[in-house]
């Protein structure tokens, strides 16, 4: 590697350590790391801000921005309070039943929307219901982020890496549904069982709180019915556009921004009120992270590591798929699965041409590894970062290691289950 490549590697590693140890705020660390990458010419402005391969993924940034505005408007209608009471009553105040209900909803919604949008919608409900039942909110938020990553694996629109893979490989919405959805159903069930063990200390049942919840009327929580109808109508159109992405060919970011603009236009909310709900630190953190990872791409660090692994398994599709699955899970946990998949896609496309039989097995290995590996750390997937940002803003800070100690267990178990599935379905 060149001197610049080594410098970029050191800067990225040092920044990651700062984020992991929380010596300084993660936004400061990401911005500082990005600034140094630009300073040492590991990347340039043209690449950092305009390159699709190694720059800031503006589709992710503006998808988040648009959905944050929509969620901010919905919050003022009282619908999240309504859903919180409804969920708590259906669970009869039992914490584990409540978590199961929220996780199933999260996983299903992530398959139809995308995992980032889902956690933006489910997090406010979680805060309210945990407050009502005097439950610690962190375990519920962590579990929901992981459920969104698992559920999003099932479809083309469920997880941003899948969109990149589909574009490169020419795969359709139905391809993802047929090949990955059966596994995701099993993984979701196993994950729920894991949560019963991992978060057992959080399931403190309070009979008095539960009784109070059962006496509440969720309909009384709605504060503005007109705005609620307007907001749900716009959200419905946005969701439909997400699902019809293969037909309409509008990027999710464009759909989210159009929906946000329309909602601000038709409701009585002001632009100041709408923008007040945006998690600006989260968006800035993403921008810094993308610039740093882009520098590793520009200097050839990621390509060299990935190419070495590919060459070591050339001509052996079974071994190649397994290495790709586990390597993707590990690397996605470190560099965020979106830029990782963007970097690996050209390599997998080239490798797939030389693999006998069903070469799509490599694409499924990349998708499963990146999507499930995103659960391993707090910065492995966009949904994780968003959850941490929302928690911090609402006074329930989740540390890097608090998330990661659970994420590593979930990732190892789910990827281990995906291994025989991949092998049996495509390689035997």
Tab-separated table of C-alpha atoms in Angstrom, residues 27-408:
chain	number	residue	atom	x	y	z
A	27	UNK	CA	-19.920	13.429	15.756
A	28	UNK	CA	-16.698	15.226	16.690
A	29	UNK	CA	-14.700	12.081	16.001
A	30	UNK	CA	-16.318	11.497	12.593
A	31	UNK	CA	-15.933	15.116	11.495
A	32	UNK	CA	-12.344	15.221	12.734
A	33	UNK	CA	-11.479	11.999	10.932
A	34	UNK	CA	-13.102	13.235	7.720
A	35	UNK	CA	-11.207	16.525	7.933
A	36	UNK	CA	-7.871	14.738	8.326
A	37	UNK	CA	-8.647	12.460	5.363
A	38	UNK	CA	-9.181	15.549	3.214
A	39	UNK	CA	-6.116	17.257	4.679
A	40	UNK	CA	-3.737	14.414	3.791
A	41	UNK	CA	-5.319	13.994	0.339
A	42	UNK	CA	-6.593	10.501	1.081
A	43	UNK	CA	-9.682	11.775	-0.697
A	44	UNK	CA	-10.628	15.011	-2.438
A	45	UNK	CA	-13.706	17.236	-2.434
A	46	UNK	CA	-14.873	15.868	-5.772
A	47	UNK	CA	-14.758	12.298	-4.507
A	48	UNK	CA	-15.964	13.013	-0.976
A	49	UNK	CA	-19.044	14.975	-1.990
A	50	UNK	CA	-19.923	13.859	-5.524
A	51	UNK	CA	-18.655	10.307	-6.134
A	52	UNK	CA	-21.244	7.522	-6.042
A	53	UNK	CA	-18.575	4.974	-5.158
A	54	UNK	CA	-16.571	6.803	-2.503
A	55	UNK	CA	-18.490	9.894	-1.467
A	56	UNK	CA	-21.253	10.838	0.927
A	57	UNK	CA	-24.336	8.767	0.153
A	58	UNK	CA	-26.767	11.640	-0.196
A	59	UNK	CA	-29.608	9.180	-0.826
A	60	UNK	CA	-29.255	7.980	2.760
A	61	UNK	CA	-28.837	11.492	4.177
A	62	UNK	CA	-31.883	12.927	2.419
A	63	UNK	CA	-33.976	9.820	3.067
A	64	UNK	CA	-33.322	10.390	6.758
A	65	UNK	CA	-34.021	14.113	6.501
A	66	UNK	CA	-37.353	13.633	4.734
A	67	UNK	CA	-38.563	10.891	7.065
A	68	UNK	CA	-37.492	12.852	10.152
A	69	UNK	CA	-39.694	15.742	9.028
A	70	UNK	CA	-42.642	13.401	8.409
A	71	UNK	CA	-42.191	11.757	11.812
A	72	UNK	CA	-41.933	15.198	13.445
A	73	UNK	CA	-45.312	16.202	12.029
A	74	UNK	CA	-46.876	12.871	13.020
A	75	UNK	CA	-45.618	13.332	16.568
A	76	UNK	CA	-47.750	16.460	16.991
A	77	UNK	CA	-50.966	14.590	16.171
A	78	UNK	CA	-50.730	12.305	19.215
A	79	UNK	CA	-50.645	9.138	17.088
A	80	UNK	CA	-47.521	7.796	18.811
A	81	UNK	CA	-49.196	8.093	22.218
A	82	UNK	CA	-52.183	6.268	20.733
A	83	UNK	CA	-49.986	3.434	19.434
A	84	UNK	CA	-48.064	3.227	22.715
A	85	UNK	CA	-51.249	2.736	24.743
A	86	UNK	CA	-52.631	0.289	22.162
A	87	UNK	CA	-49.466	-1.815	22.228
A	88	UNK	CA	-49.238	-1.828	26.021
A	89	UNK	CA	-52.885	-2.889	26.330
A	90	UNK	CA	-52.464	-5.687	23.774
A	91	UNK	CA	-49.462	-6.932	25.752
A	92	UNK	CA	-51.440	-6.482	29.006
A	93	UNK	CA	-48.490	-4.603	30.437
A	94	UNK	CA	-46.194	-7.630	30.214
A	95	UNK	CA	-42.718	-6.378	29.164
A	96	UNK	CA	-41.627	-9.399	27.105
A	97	UNK	CA	-44.974	-9.625	25.320
A	98	UNK	CA	-44.616	-5.939	24.539
A	99	UNK	CA	-41.121	-6.439	23.132
A	100	UNK	CA	-42.309	-9.340	20.962
A	101	UNK	CA	-45.136	-7.208	19.592
A	102	UNK	CA	-42.817	-4.276	18.837
A	103	UNK	CA	-40.167	-6.512	17.253
A	104	UNK	CA	-42.625	-8.280	14.966
A	105	UNK	CA	-44.073	-4.941	13.857
A	106	UNK	CA	-40.549	-3.583	13.309
A	107	UNK	CA	-39.378	-6.579	11.269
A	108	UNK	CA	-42.483	-6.577	9.064
A	109	UNK	CA	-42.392	-2.815	8.538
A	110	UNK	CA	-38.688	-2.934	7.677
A	111	UNK	CA	-39.373	-5.428	4.913
A	112	UNK	CA	-41.945	-3.117	3.310
A	113	UNK	CA	-40.300	0.239	3.991
A	114	UNK	CA	-36.647	0.312	4.907
A	115	UNK	CA	-34.999	-0.178	8.272
A	116	UNK	CA	-34.144	3.497	8.793
A	117	UNK	CA	-37.698	4.669	8.140
A	118	UNK	CA	-39.053	1.960	10.413
A	119	UNK	CA	-36.943	2.859	13.438
A	120	UNK	CA	-37.808	6.525	12.959
A	121	UNK	CA	-41.479	5.575	13.218
A	122	UNK	CA	-41.260	2.958	15.984
A	123	UNK	CA	-38.818	4.734	18.341
A	124	UNK	CA	-41.277	7.442	19.500
A	125	UNK	CA	-43.836	4.748	20.321
A	126	UNK	CA	-41.226	2.841	22.293
A	127	UNK	CA	-40.264	5.836	24.406
A	128	UNK	CA	-43.862	6.528	25.326
A	129	UNK	CA	-44.850	2.950	26.154
A	130	UNK	CA	-41.698	2.354	28.232
A	131	UNK	CA	-42.371	5.567	30.128
A	132	UNK	CA	-45.940	4.428	30.833
A	133	UNK	CA	-44.777	1.050	32.157
A	134	UNK	CA	-41.618	2.350	33.908
A	135	UNK	CA	-39.398	0.140	31.743
A	136	UNK	CA	-35.795	0.845	30.657
A	137	UNK	CA	-36.034	2.019	27.065
A	138	UNK	CA	-32.503	1.132	25.903
A	139	UNK	CA	-33.028	-2.664	25.576
A	140	UNK	CA	-36.190	-2.099	23.534
A	141	UNK	CA	-34.502	0.391	21.195
A	142	UNK	CA	-31.447	-1.843	20.693
A	143	UNK	CA	-33.660	-4.844	19.947
A	144	UNK	CA	-35.753	-2.811	17.496
A	145	UNK	CA	-32.682	-1.643	15.580
A	146	UNK	CA	-31.553	-5.255	15.234
A	147	UNK	CA	-35.033	-6.449	14.264
A	148	UNK	CA	-35.145	-3.774	11.561
A	149	UNK	CA	-31.837	-4.987	10.122
A	150	UNK	CA	-32.977	-8.608	10.133
A	151	UNK	CA	-36.426	-7.846	8.714
A	152	UNK	CA	-35.006	-5.505	6.100
A	153	UNK	CA	-32.875	-8.322	4.722
A	154	UNK	CA	-35.993	-9.974	3.251
A	155	UNK	CA	-36.702	-7.487	0.460
A	156	UNK	CA	-35.049	-5.223	-2.079
A	157	UNK	CA	-36.225	-2.046	-0.338
A	158	UNK	CA	-35.766	-3.260	3.240
A	159	UNK	CA	-32.109	-2.381	3.675
A	160	UNK	CA	-30.104	0.185	1.641
A	161	UNK	CA	-27.335	-2.355	0.776
A	162	UNK	CA	-29.974	-4.515	-0.935
A	163	UNK	CA	-30.834	-1.657	-3.284
A	164	UNK	CA	-27.175	-1.382	-4.298
A	165	UNK	CA	-26.910	-5.157	-4.801
A	166	UNK	CA	-30.108	-5.315	-6.847
A	167	UNK	CA	-28.866	-2.543	-9.125
A	168	UNK	CA	-25.496	-4.232	-9.703
A	169	UNK	CA	-26.796	-7.802	-10.065
A	170	UNK	CA	-30.055	-7.113	-11.910
A	171	UNK	CA	-32.121	-8.732	-9.162
A	172	UNK	CA	-35.824	-7.964	-8.661
A	173	UNK	CA	-38.025	-7.388	-5.627
A	174	UNK	CA	-39.398	-10.913	-6.031
A	175	UNK	CA	-35.876	-12.411	-6.204
A	176	UNK	CA	-35.125	-11.100	-2.719
A	177	UNK	CA	-38.520	-12.152	-1.425
A	178	UNK	CA	-38.215	-15.728	-2.701
A	179	UNK	CA	-34.587	-16.345	-1.764
A	180	UNK	CA	-34.169	-14.453	1.507
A	181	UNK	CA	-37.615	-14.049	3.111
A	182	UNK	CA	-37.916	-17.704	4.299
A	183	UNK	CA	-34.591	-17.421	6.127
A	184	UNK	CA	-35.517	-14.045	7.595
A	185	UNK	CA	-38.695	-15.508	9.117
A	186	UNK	CA	-36.611	-18.144	10.908
A	187	UNK	CA	-33.982	-15.604	11.978
A	188	UNK	CA	-36.647	-13.284	13.392
A	189	UNK	CA	-38.101	-16.094	15.504
A	190	UNK	CA	-34.638	-17.051	16.776
A	191	UNK	CA	-33.818	-13.412	17.472
A	192	UNK	CA	-36.950	-12.999	19.594
A	193	UNK	CA	-35.878	-16.024	21.595
A	194	UNK	CA	-32.415	-14.494	22.053
A	195	UNK	CA	-33.972	-11.262	23.312
A	196	UNK	CA	-35.733	-13.202	26.064
A	197	UNK	CA	-32.278	-14.135	27.366
A	198	UNK	CA	-30.189	-11.082	26.447
A	199	UNK	CA	-32.578	-8.503	27.894
A	200	UNK	CA	-34.129	-10.552	30.709
A	201	UNK	CA	-33.199	-7.966	33.336
A	202	UNK	CA	-35.385	-5.380	31.572
A	203	UNK	CA	-38.601	-7.376	31.859
A	204	UNK	CA	-39.807	-5.998	35.184
A	205	UNK	CA	-43.563	-6.346	35.450
A	206	UNK	CA	-45.381	-3.682	37.467
A	207	UNK	CA	-48.996	-4.765	38.129
A	208	UNK	CA	-50.090	-1.280	39.189
A	209	UNK	CA	-48.695	0.367	36.033
A	210	UNK	CA	-50.223	-2.383	33.918
A	211	UNK	CA	-53.615	-1.850	35.545
A	212	UNK	CA	-53.392	1.890	34.895
A	213	UNK	CA	-52.583	1.254	31.232
A	214	UNK	CA	-55.582	-1.070	30.818
A	215	UNK	CA	-57.875	1.736	32.045
A	216	UNK	CA	-56.644	4.260	29.448
A	217	UNK	CA	-58.534	5.118	26.279
A	218	UNK	CA	-56.050	5.297	23.428
A	219	UNK	CA	-58.458	7.326	21.281
A	220	UNK	CA	-58.258	10.201	23.742
A	221	UNK	CA	-54.552	10.574	22.942
A	222	UNK	CA	-55.234	11.930	19.451
A	223	UNK	CA	-54.784	15.719	19.609
A	224	UNK	CA	-55.366	16.818	16.005
A	225	UNK	CA	-57.521	14.496	13.906
A	226	UNK	CA	-57.354	16.635	10.758
A	227	UNK	CA	-53.563	16.712	10.788
A	228	UNK	CA	-53.553	12.990	11.568
A	229	UNK	CA	-55.581	12.221	8.441
A	230	UNK	CA	-53.324	14.470	6.364
A	231	UNK	CA	-50.158	12.938	7.787
A	232	UNK	CA	-51.271	9.335	7.408
A	233	UNK	CA	-52.417	10.009	3.850
A	234	UNK	CA	-49.013	11.407	2.897
A	235	UNK	CA	-47.215	8.603	4.751
A	236	UNK	CA	-49.351	6.051	2.913
A	237	UNK	CA	-48.353	7.532	-0.436
A	238	UNK	CA	-44.691	7.548	0.625
A	239	UNK	CA	-44.848	3.892	1.709
A	240	UNK	CA	-46.554	2.924	-1.550
A	241	UNK	CA	-43.827	4.701	-3.509
A	242	UNK	CA	-41.148	2.847	-1.527
A	243	UNK	CA	-42.753	-0.514	-2.292
A	244	UNK	CA	-43.231	0.397	-5.974
A	245	UNK	CA	-39.622	1.503	-6.378
A	246	UNK	CA	-38.914	-1.184	-9.037
A	247	UNK	CA	-41.793	0.233	-11.109
A	248	UNK	CA	-41.624	3.976	-10.428
A	249	UNK	CA	-37.812	4.222	-10.305
A	250	UNK	CA	-37.880	7.070	-7.788
A	251	UNK	CA	-35.076	6.859	-5.247
A	252	UNK	CA	-36.288	6.534	-1.621
A	253	UNK	CA	-34.601	9.850	-0.805
A	254	UNK	CA	-36.621	11.650	-3.489
A	255	UNK	CA	-39.837	10.044	-2.252
A	256	UNK	CA	-39.111	11.038	1.353
A	257	UNK	CA	-38.293	14.645	0.440
A	258	UNK	CA	-41.397	14.977	-1.736
A	259	UNK	CA	-43.517	13.532	1.083
A	260	UNK	CA	-41.980	15.882	3.648
A	261	UNK	CA	-42.492	18.904	1.414
A	262	UNK	CA	-46.101	17.960	0.686
A	263	UNK	CA	-46.862	17.391	4.368
A	264	UNK	CA	-45.452	20.761	5.409
A	265	UNK	CA	-47.432	22.365	2.589
A	266	UNK	CA	-50.846	20.874	3.394
A	267	UNK	CA	-50.715	21.042	7.209
A	268	UNK	CA	-50.702	24.051	9.500
A	269	UNK	CA	-47.236	23.228	10.838
A	270	UNK	CA	-44.511	25.815	10.250
A	271	UNK	CA	-41.150	25.069	8.640
A	272	UNK	CA	-39.393	25.877	11.918
A	273	UNK	CA	-41.512	23.308	13.758
A	274	UNK	CA	-40.921	20.722	11.044
A	275	UNK	CA	-37.131	21.148	10.992
A	276	UNK	CA	-36.876	21.216	14.787
A	277	UNK	CA	-37.475	17.445	14.874
A	278	UNK	CA	-34.591	16.637	12.521
A	279	UNK	CA	-31.693	14.761	14.154
A	280	UNK	CA	-28.994	17.019	12.702
A	281	UNK	CA	-26.084	15.433	14.656
A	282	UNK	CA	-27.006	12.037	13.196
A	283	UNK	CA	-26.943	13.395	9.638
A	284	UNK	CA	-23.576	15.067	10.214
A	285	UNK	CA	-22.180	11.856	11.710
A	286	UNK	CA	-23.218	9.936	8.614
A	287	UNK	CA	-21.549	12.495	6.351
A	288	UNK	CA	-18.271	12.241	8.279
A	289	UNK	CA	-18.399	8.442	8.309
A	290	UNK	CA	-19.007	8.277	4.561
A	291	UNK	CA	-16.053	10.581	3.857
A	292	UNK	CA	-13.726	8.441	5.977
A	293	UNK	CA	-14.819	5.166	4.394
A	294	UNK	CA	-14.617	6.830	0.990
A	295	UNK	CA	-10.982	7.658	1.710
A	296	UNK	CA	-10.293	3.965	2.308
A	297	UNK	CA	-11.946	3.260	-1.033
A	298	UNK	CA	-9.985	5.986	-2.850
A	299	UNK	CA	-6.650	4.799	-1.470
A	300	UNK	CA	-7.442	1.190	-2.384
A	301	UNK	CA	-7.416	-0.200	1.147
A	302	UNK	CA	-10.816	-1.891	1.032
A	303	UNK	CA	-10.334	-3.129	-2.526
A	304	UNK	CA	-6.985	-4.734	-1.645
A	305	UNK	CA	-8.386	-6.530	1.376
A	306	UNK	CA	-11.459	-7.725	-0.508
A	307	UNK	CA	-9.492	-8.721	-3.603
A	308	UNK	CA	-7.035	-10.757	-1.549
A	309	UNK	CA	-9.900	-12.716	-0.017
A	310	UNK	CA	-11.470	-13.245	-3.446
A	311	UNK	CA	-8.245	-14.483	-5.003
A	312	UNK	CA	-7.619	-16.888	-2.136
A	313	UNK	CA	-10.909	-18.684	-2.862
A	314	UNK	CA	-11.033	-18.347	-6.666
A	315	UNK	CA	-12.596	-21.281	-8.499
A	316	UNK	CA	-14.308	-22.654	-5.402
A	317	UNK	CA	-17.816	-21.178	-5.309
A	318	UNK	CA	-18.796	-22.814	-2.039
A	319	UNK	CA	-15.759	-21.557	-0.170
A	320	UNK	CA	-16.016	-18.171	-1.878
A	321	UNK	CA	-19.629	-17.736	-0.770
A	322	UNK	CA	-18.881	-18.733	2.815
A	323	UNK	CA	-15.844	-16.454	3.050
A	324	UNK	CA	-17.837	-13.624	1.493
A	325	UNK	CA	-20.685	-14.166	3.971
A	326	UNK	CA	-18.517	-14.065	7.088
A	327	UNK	CA	-16.066	-11.432	5.811
A	328	UNK	CA	-18.974	-9.169	4.887
A	329	UNK	CA	-20.488	-9.614	8.335
A	330	UNK	CA	-17.203	-8.648	9.971
A	331	UNK	CA	-16.296	-5.727	7.734
A	332	UNK	CA	-19.834	-4.281	7.658
A	333	UNK	CA	-19.699	-4.036	11.429
A	334	UNK	CA	-16.674	-1.757	11.134
A	335	UNK	CA	-17.218	0.460	8.087
A	336	UNK	CA	-21.063	0.583	7.873
A	337	UNK	CA	-22.728	-1.826	5.489
A	338	UNK	CA	-23.775	0.767	2.886
A	339	UNK	CA	-20.313	1.949	1.763
A	340	UNK	CA	-18.984	-1.586	2.234
A	341	UNK	CA	-21.516	-3.029	-0.219
A	342	UNK	CA	-20.940	-0.148	-2.629
A	343	UNK	CA	-17.224	-1.040	-2.607
A	344	UNK	CA	-17.669	-4.815	-2.813
A	345	UNK	CA	-20.313	-4.848	-5.550
A	346	UNK	CA	-17.900	-4.371	-8.491
A	347	UNK	CA	-15.596	-7.055	-7.061
A	348	UNK	CA	-18.473	-9.527	-6.619
A	349	UNK	CA	-19.770	-8.730	-10.119
A	350	UNK	CA	-16.376	-9.611	-11.586
A	351	UNK	CA	-16.029	-12.696	-9.402
A	352	UNK	CA	-19.529	-13.937	-10.304
A	353	UNK	CA	-18.555	-14.186	-13.973
A	354	UNK	CA	-16.017	-16.889	-13.120
A	355	UNK	CA	-18.187	-18.931	-10.754
A	356	UNK	CA	-19.822	-22.051	-12.228
A	357	UNK	CA	-23.475	-22.752	-11.542
A	358	UNK	CA	-25.770	-20.242	-9.857
A	359	UNK	CA	-23.498	-17.197	-9.491
A	360	UNK	CA	-26.262	-15.349	-7.632
A	361	UNK	CA	-25.146	-17.268	-4.556
A	362	UNK	CA	-22.366	-14.692	-4.188
A	363	UNK	CA	-24.843	-11.823	-4.222
A	364	UNK	CA	-26.980	-13.526	-1.576
A	365	UNK	CA	-23.857	-14.107	0.523
A	366	UNK	CA	-22.971	-10.413	0.238
A	367	UNK	CA	-26.519	-9.334	1.139
A	368	UNK	CA	-26.806	-11.650	4.139
A	369	UNK	CA	-23.341	-10.845	5.431
A	370	UNK	CA	-23.739	-7.082	5.108
A	371	UNK	CA	-27.317	-6.886	6.402
A	372	UNK	CA	-26.888	-9.251	9.348
A	373	UNK	CA	-23.366	-8.015	10.088
A	374	UNK	CA	-24.775	-4.521	10.475
A	375	UNK	CA	-26.128	-5.648	13.855
A	376	UNK	CA	-22.663	-6.310	15.268
A	377	UNK	CA	-21.783	-2.758	16.322
A	378	UNK	CA	-23.444	0.576	16.954
A	379	UNK	CA	-22.096	1.950	13.649
A	380	UNK	CA	-22.617	-1.164	11.518
A	381	UNK	CA	-25.913	-0.046	9.994
A	382	UNK	CA	-27.789	3.194	9.446
A	383	UNK	CA	-30.664	2.101	11.684
A	384	UNK	CA	-28.266	1.626	14.600
A	385	UNK	CA	-26.844	5.126	14.273
A	386	UNK	CA	-30.320	6.617	14.027
A	387	UNK	CA	-31.450	4.774	17.159
A	388	UNK	CA	-28.433	6.053	19.098
A	389	UNK	CA	-29.158	9.605	17.935
A	390	UNK	CA	-32.831	9.442	18.914
A	391	UNK	CA	-31.974	7.947	22.293
A	392	UNK	CA	-29.441	10.657	23.046
A	393	UNK	CA	-31.836	13.404	22.058
A	394	UNK	CA	-34.482	11.995	24.404
A	395	UNK	CA	-32.143	11.644	27.366
A	396	UNK	CA	-31.665	7.869	27.135
A	397	UNK	CA	-28.103	7.662	25.904
A	398	UNK	CA	-26.965	4.259	24.588
A	399	UNK	CA	-23.206	3.738	24.576
A	400	UNK	CA	-21.268	2.114	21.742
A	401	UNK	CA	-20.389	-0.886	23.887
A	402	UNK	CA	-23.873	-1.296	25.339
A	403	UNK	CA	-25.175	-1.823	21.818
A	404	UNK	CA	-22.189	-3.820	20.598
A	405	UNK	CA	-22.116	-6.397	23.414
A	406	UNK	CA	-25.586	-7.547	22.355
A	407	UNK	CA	-25.000	-7.005	18.647
A	408	UNK	CA	-22.010	-9.335	18.469
